[in-house]
């Protein structure tokens, strides 16, 4: 039965609407006045920053408008330039923590697919459009072959970008563009510890000078691994085309094909304090209540010993299958219609396929996920002090996917035993609660059925779906410069959703269940900026955002009642942020700081939403001038459940063990996994450090020889909900050096974790596996990179 629900308008959204109306009315009045007497003064000079190791002179395109200077954005933003990406060796999304405060992340089962910002998963955008990025942090790792710049923005996406799924913050990737007045060719070859190899060729040329150009970037990665039964192989081909039809328009088109094979790395199970502090692992295979030694729910381990485990001995399997292929297309057309109006059209399409079949009974297969989006923006300048951006968005998402995670059980497995300990063959009873997708591969159906008429469902549900959604968004943002010091920006957006979902693989003899729903979601924002001086700007921002909770790749599942839950469209998020930015024109320094208060929802594994409230402080500073550069960042994060319930794979790690060997561990004998739920509370969110500190630097020793370093410190934090196990204070120090043999050829050496710290981090965002798994970070390792330009 279709459902239509108009959510009640919040006071925040109402206030924003009134402010927006007032601003536009003022703008139209101002547009009618004579502004011909305004004097324009041009100032030119040589910039002090010329190495790109500071975001100070970066402009940000997309989220707040185009060509916005960093100091003029009333939000906490860290643009990461291409020079910073290279110098800081940023090779996956988790590496943004090297430079952006409050970006500490879990390992993402060894393959980061989404950023973590202010303690929650954030969104991944490319060229201003939200990408498919997998299932809540365990998705497809991102290729960096197409990346030119990365903008890290804290807090929910602004109204121009539309409703999202995750609201801690977002990353907007700027793709490489083709040259129209240049020719170049860059070759990069690297090799490192554990047989890590990478090759990239990046070639660009103008086709018709000052009119068109093309760029090709191809990358191959073939990495072995420090971890057992692990590896990473990928191929990416990226092509960009730029056309300048005339002197008032630009059209950029790019496509990328990415094929990746990677490992689902669950780290080490049984994370006791002895494991964290001393690397000691409790041995003994779990026994289910029915006497089976196959890993299963509520199994109990009788400890047999306490041994030092090799940190490379992780929960992987040589027979696991895990790969993905994706194709992306982006098109951005910009035209100046007049000296007052600018038209912009953005088109995006992505197709994704993925297959993981793991020996521990986990299955996630995406037979096809297609997303297409088109956004039209019109920016109009009413006067020198008033401007408006309006946007219309249409987004289509179609997902066919199969999932099964109901029989996973990690804690009963003894990693020091034979590989068979890790494997979970399904019993006939378990198979009876699933559907056979192909010979030997069982998945959950996408709906619940009562086949024996006993009044209860007979199947185990996960994320299986065959769903289609249409999202239509209308947005408006108005910017006002009231005086030479005071400015405001207000915005409002409404997104209309129409969603259909059906069971992708109904059990034999059953009619596939289906449902549809229509919803309207709202968002709004207000920001105030006040320039204390030419160098110092203060700001205050507030936003309200209603977002969605979705399954794999943005799909929508049916609940146990075979209906789409309205809860999927009921996650309310708020942000209040106050900050200051110091950007002197006659100095190499850039500094900013912000305090914030965010309330947001976190999607649980069962599809429900848990409220999280975070308060904190973050600051970053950059200095970039010959002969050295320096950057530092600090963050304080108080993340707590907002009088909200939570869940965890197991209450505590001690539940895994009986108390037969108290000299090894005092077990509770409850058995695990026991799929724990916790009552509403304001407890601290597990798996997040309260304080982090980063520092990076480099200098030119000679004209040809450079050296640099980067360091990360995290304060001790609880790994599990009850805080029975802590990850202690820890740090990582990386060093690098580069020598330029000629203007065309250079050689660089990176040594990571140079002090060989035995560091740990959570496996998954949200703390669900905090009492079950922990990820051992890499020991000291090195990479040698050769770069040559033709």
Coordinates of C-alpha atoms in Angstrom, one line a residue, residues 254-581:
X254 CA 35.2 12.5 -18.0
X255 CA 34.8 8.7 -17.7
X256 CA 36.4 6.1 -15.6
X257 CA 36.4 2.3 -15.6
X258 CA 37.6 0.7 -12.4
X259 CA 38.1 -3.0 -11.8
X260 CA 39.3 -4.1 -8.3
X261 CA 39.9 -7.3 -6.4
X262 CA 40.4 -6.8 -2.7
X263 CA 40.3 -8.6 0.7
X264 CA 37.7 -8.4 3.3
X265 CA 40.1 -8.2 6.3
X266 CA 38.3 -8.5 9.6
X267 CA 41.5 -8.1 11.7
X268 CA 42.0 -10.2 14.8
X269 CA 39.1 -11.5 16.8
X270 CA 38.9 -11.8 20.7
X271 CA 40.2 -8.3 21.4
X272 CA 41.0 -8.6 25.1
X273 CA 43.1 -6.0 26.9
X274 CA 45.9 -8.6 26.9
X275 CA 45.8 -8.6 23.1
X276 CA 45.8 -4.8 22.9
X277 CA 48.6 -4.3 25.4
X278 CA 50.8 -7.3 24.9
X279 CA 49.7 -9.1 21.7
X280 CA 48.5 -12.1 23.7
X281 CA 45.7 -14.2 22.2
X282 CA 43.3 -16.6 24.1
X283 CA 43.2 -19.9 22.2
X284 CA 40.5 -22.6 22.1
X285 CA 37.7 -23.3 19.6
X286 CA 34.2 -22.4 20.5
X287 CA 31.5 -25.0 21.0
X288 CA 27.8 -24.2 20.1
X289 CA 25.0 -25.2 22.5
X290 CA 24.3 -28.2 20.2
X291 CA 27.9 -29.4 20.6
X292 CA 29.1 -28.3 17.2
X293 CA 32.6 -26.8 16.9
X294 CA 31.6 -24.8 13.8
X295 CA 31.4 -21.2 14.7
X296 CA 27.9 -20.1 15.6
X297 CA 25.7 -18.0 17.8
X298 CA 26.1 -18.3 21.6
X299 CA 29.2 -20.6 21.3
X300 CA 31.4 -20.9 24.4
X301 CA 35.2 -21.2 24.4
X302 CA 37.1 -23.1 27.1
X303 CA 40.4 -21.4 27.1
X304 CA 43.4 -23.6 26.3
X305 CA 46.2 -21.1 26.4
X306 CA 47.5 -17.6 26.1
X307 CA 49.9 -17.1 23.2
X308 CA 51.6 -14.3 21.4
X309 CA 49.9 -14.0 18.0
X310 CA 51.6 -12.8 14.9
X311 CA 49.8 -9.5 13.9
X312 CA 49.6 -10.7 10.3
X313 CA 47.5 -13.6 11.4
X314 CA 44.1 -12.1 10.7
X315 CA 40.6 -13.3 10.0
X316 CA 40.8 -13.9 6.3
X317 CA 40.4 -17.0 4.1
X318 CA 42.4 -17.9 0.9
X319 CA 39.1 -19.1 -0.8
X320 CA 37.2 -15.9 -0.3
X321 CA 36.0 -14.1 -3.5
X322 CA 35.7 -10.3 -3.4
X323 CA 35.8 -8.1 -6.5
X324 CA 34.0 -5.2 -8.1
X325 CA 33.7 -3.3 -11.4
X326 CA 32.4 0.2 -11.8
X327 CA 32.0 2.7 -14.6
X328 CA 31.5 6.4 -14.0
X329 CA 30.6 9.3 -16.2
X330 CA 30.6 13.0 -15.2
X331 CA 29.7 16.0 -17.4
X332 CA 29.8 19.6 -16.3
X333 CA 28.7 22.4 -18.6
X334 CA 29.0 26.1 -17.4
X335 CA 27.9 29.1 -19.4
X336 CA 27.9 32.8 -18.5
X337 CA 24.5 33.9 -19.8
X338 CA 25.3 37.6 -19.0
X339 CA 27.3 39.6 -16.5
X340 CA 24.6 38.7 -14.0
X341 CA 23.6 35.1 -14.7
X342 CA 25.5 31.9 -15.0
X343 CA 24.0 28.5 -16.0
X344 CA 25.5 25.2 -14.9
X345 CA 24.5 21.6 -15.8
X346 CA 25.9 18.6 -14.1
X347 CA 25.3 15.0 -15.3
X348 CA 26.4 11.8 -13.6
X349 CA 26.0 8.1 -14.3
X350 CA 27.5 5.1 -12.5
X351 CA 27.1 1.4 -13.0
X352 CA 28.5 -0.9 -10.3
X353 CA 28.7 -4.7 -10.0
X354 CA 30.2 -6.5 -7.0
X355 CA 30.6 -10.1 -5.7
X356 CA 31.8 -11.3 -2.4
X357 CA 31.3 -14.9 -1.3
X358 CA 33.2 -15.6 1.9
X359 CA 33.8 -18.9 3.6
X360 CA 32.4 -17.6 6.9
X361 CA 28.9 -17.6 5.2
X362 CA 28.9 -13.8 4.4
X363 CA 27.6 -13.0 1.0
X364 CA 27.1 -9.7 -0.8
X365 CA 26.4 -9.7 -4.5
X366 CA 25.3 -6.7 -6.5
X367 CA 24.1 -7.9 -9.9
X368 CA 23.7 -4.3 -11.0
X369 CA 23.5 -0.9 -9.4
X370 CA 22.7 2.0 -11.7
X371 CA 22.6 5.7 -10.6
X372 CA 22.0 8.7 -12.8
X373 CA 21.6 12.3 -11.8
X374 CA 21.2 15.6 -13.5
X375 CA 21.3 19.0 -11.7
X376 CA 20.7 22.4 -13.3
X377 CA 21.9 25.5 -11.4
X378 CA 21.2 29.1 -12.2
X379 CA 23.3 31.7 -10.3
X380 CA 22.0 35.2 -10.6
X381 CA 23.7 38.4 -9.3
X382 CA 21.0 40.9 -8.4
X383 CA 23.7 43.5 -7.4
X384 CA 27.2 43.5 -6.2
X385 CA 25.9 42.7 -2.7
X386 CA 23.1 40.2 -3.5
X387 CA 23.1 36.9 -5.4
X388 CA 20.9 33.8 -5.6
X389 CA 21.6 30.2 -6.7
X390 CA 18.6 28.0 -7.6
X391 CA 18.9 24.3 -8.4
X392 CA 16.7 21.5 -9.7
X393 CA 17.9 17.9 -9.3
X394 CA 16.6 14.6 -10.6
X395 CA 18.3 11.4 -9.3
X396 CA 17.5 7.8 -10.3
X397 CA 18.8 4.8 -8.5
X398 CA 18.2 1.1 -9.4
X399 CA 19.8 -1.7 -7.3
X400 CA 19.5 -5.5 -7.6
X401 CA 21.5 -7.1 -4.8
X402 CA 21.6 -10.2 -2.6
X403 CA 23.0 -10.4 0.9
X404 CA 23.4 -12.9 3.7
X405 CA 25.1 -12.1 7.1
X406 CA 22.8 -13.8 9.6
X407 CA 25.0 -16.8 10.3
X408 CA 28.4 -15.0 10.7
X409 CA 30.1 -15.8 14.0
X410 CA 33.7 -14.5 14.5
X411 CA 34.4 -14.8 18.3
X412 CA 34.2 -18.7 18.5
X413 CA 37.0 -19.0 15.9
X414 CA 40.5 -19.9 17.1
X415 CA 42.8 -18.0 14.7
X416 CA 45.7 -20.1 15.7
X417 CA 44.1 -23.3 14.7
X418 CA 43.5 -24.8 11.2
X419 CA 41.9 -22.8 8.5
X420 CA 38.8 -24.9 8.8
X421 CA 38.1 -23.2 12.1
X422 CA 37.1 -20.1 10.2
X423 CA 34.7 -21.7 7.8
X424 CA 30.9 -21.8 8.5
X425 CA 29.2 -24.4 6.2
X426 CA 25.4 -23.9 6.6
X427 CA 23.3 -26.6 8.2
X428 CA 20.2 -27.8 6.5
X429 CA 18.1 -25.8 9.0
X430 CA 20.1 -22.7 8.2
X431 CA 19.7 -23.3 4.4
X432 CA 16.0 -23.7 5.0
X433 CA 15.8 -20.1 6.2
X434 CA 17.6 -18.8 3.1
X435 CA 17.2 -19.1 -0.7
X436 CA 19.7 -20.7 -3.0
X437 CA 20.9 -18.1 -5.5
X438 CA 23.2 -20.4 -7.4
X439 CA 24.6 -23.9 -6.5
X440 CA 26.1 -23.7 -3.0
X441 CA 25.4 -19.9 -2.6
X442 CA 22.6 -19.1 -0.2
X443 CA 21.2 -15.6 0.4
X444 CA 18.4 -14.0 2.4
X445 CA 15.1 -13.4 0.6
X446 CA 14.1 -9.8 0.3
X447 CA 10.9 -10.2 2.3
X448 CA 9.5 -12.4 5.1
X449 CA 7.1 -15.3 4.5
X450 CA 5.2 -17.7 6.8
X451 CA 5.3 -20.9 4.9
X452 CA 3.9 -23.2 7.7
X453 CA 1.1 -20.9 8.8
X454 CA 2.3 -20.7 12.4
X455 CA 2.0 -17.0 12.6
X456 CA 5.7 -16.2 12.4
X457 CA 8.2 -15.7 9.5
X458 CA 10.4 -18.6 8.5
X459 CA 13.3 -16.8 6.9
X460 CA 16.4 -14.9 7.9
X461 CA 16.5 -11.3 6.4
X462 CA 19.5 -9.1 5.6
X463 CA 19.9 -6.5 2.8
X464 CA 18.6 -8.3 -0.3
X465 CA 16.7 -5.9 -2.6
X466 CA 15.4 -5.1 -6.0
X467 CA 14.5 -1.4 -5.6
X468 CA 14.1 1.7 -7.7
X469 CA 14.0 5.3 -6.4
X470 CA 13.4 8.6 -8.0
X471 CA 14.5 11.7 -6.1
X472 CA 13.5 15.2 -7.3
X473 CA 15.0 18.1 -5.5
X474 CA 14.4 21.9 -5.5
X475 CA 17.0 24.1 -3.8
X476 CA 17.6 27.8 -3.4
X477 CA 20.5 29.6 -1.7
X478 CA 20.8 33.3 -1.3
X479 CA 24.0 35.2 -0.4
X480 CA 24.0 38.8 0.9
X481 CA 26.9 41.2 1.5
X482 CA 25.2 43.7 3.8
X483 CA 28.3 45.7 4.6
X484 CA 32.0 45.4 3.7
X485 CA 32.3 43.3 6.9
X486 CA 29.0 41.4 7.4
X487 CA 27.5 38.8 5.1
X488 CA 24.9 36.1 5.3
X489 CA 23.8 33.0 3.4
X490 CA 20.5 31.2 3.7
X491 CA 19.2 28.1 1.9
X492 CA 16.3 25.8 1.7
X493 CA 15.7 22.5 -0.1
X494 CA 12.9 20.0 -0.6
X495 CA 13.5 16.5 -1.9
X496 CA 10.6 14.3 -3.1
X497 CA 11.2 10.6 -3.1
X498 CA 9.3 7.9 -4.9
X499 CA 10.6 4.4 -4.0
X500 CA 9.5 0.9 -5.1
X501 CA 11.0 -2.2 -3.6
X502 CA 10.3 -5.9 -4.2
X503 CA 11.8 -9.2 -3.2
X504 CA 14.6 -10.0 -5.6
X505 CA 14.5 -13.8 -4.9
X506 CA 11.3 -15.0 -3.3
X507 CA 11.3 -18.6 -1.9
X508 CA 9.9 -21.2 -4.1
X509 CA 6.1 -21.2 -4.1
X510 CA 5.9 -17.7 -2.7
X511 CA 4.7 -14.5 -4.5
X512 CA 7.4 -11.9 -4.3
X513 CA 6.4 -9.2 -1.8
X514 CA 6.6 -5.6 -2.9
X515 CA 5.8 -2.1 -1.6
X516 CA 6.2 1.6 -2.5
X517 CA 6.4 4.8 -0.6
X518 CA 6.5 8.5 -1.3
X519 CA 8.2 11.0 1.0
X520 CA 9.2 14.6 1.1
X521 CA 12.4 15.5 3.0
X522 CA 13.5 19.0 3.9
X523 CA 16.8 20.7 4.7
X524 CA 17.9 24.3 5.4
X525 CA 20.9 26.3 6.4
X526 CA 21.8 29.7 7.7
X527 CA 25.3 31.2 8.0
X528 CA 26.6 34.6 9.2
X529 CA 30.1 35.9 8.5
X530 CA 31.8 38.9 10.0
X531 CA 35.2 40.2 9.0
X532 CA 37.1 41.5 12.0
X533 CA 39.9 42.7 9.8
X534 CA 41.3 42.1 6.3
X535 CA 43.0 39.0 7.7
X536 CA 40.4 37.6 10.2
X537 CA 36.9 36.3 9.5
X538 CA 34.5 34.9 12.0
X539 CA 31.4 32.9 11.2
X540 CA 28.4 31.0 12.7
X541 CA 26.4 28.4 10.8
X542 CA 23.3 26.3 11.5
X543 CA 21.7 23.6 9.4
X544 CA 18.8 21.2 9.6
X545 CA 18.8 18.1 7.4
X546 CA 16.4 15.2 6.9
X547 CA 18.2 12.2 5.3
X548 CA 17.6 8.6 4.3
X549 CA 18.8 5.3 5.6
X550 CA 19.4 2.8 2.8
X551 CA 20.9 -0.6 2.1
X552 CA 23.6 -1.6 -0.3
X553 CA 24.4 1.1 -2.9
X554 CA 21.4 3.3 -2.0
X555 CA 18.9 0.5 -2.4
X556 CA 15.8 0.2 -0.2
X557 CA 14.9 -3.1 1.6
X558 CA 11.5 -4.4 2.8
X559 CA 11.1 -4.8 6.5
X560 CA 10.0 -7.9 8.4
X561 CA 6.4 -6.7 7.7
X562 CA 7.2 -6.7 4.0
X563 CA 6.8 -2.9 3.9
X564 CA 9.2 -0.1 3.3
X565 CA 9.8 1.5 6.7
X566 CA 9.1 5.2 7.0
X567 CA 12.0 5.2 9.5
X568 CA 14.2 5.0 6.4
X569 CA 13.2 8.6 5.7
X570 CA 13.1 9.9 9.3
X571 CA 16.7 10.7 10.2
X572 CA 16.9 14.3 11.4
X573 CA 20.3 15.9 11.6
X574 CA 21.3 19.3 13.0
X575 CA 24.5 21.3 13.1
X576 CA 25.6 24.4 14.9
X577 CA 29.1 25.6 14.2
X578 CA 31.1 28.8 15.2
X579 CA 34.5 29.4 13.7
X580 CA 37.3 31.8 12.9
X581 CA 39.7 31.9 9.9

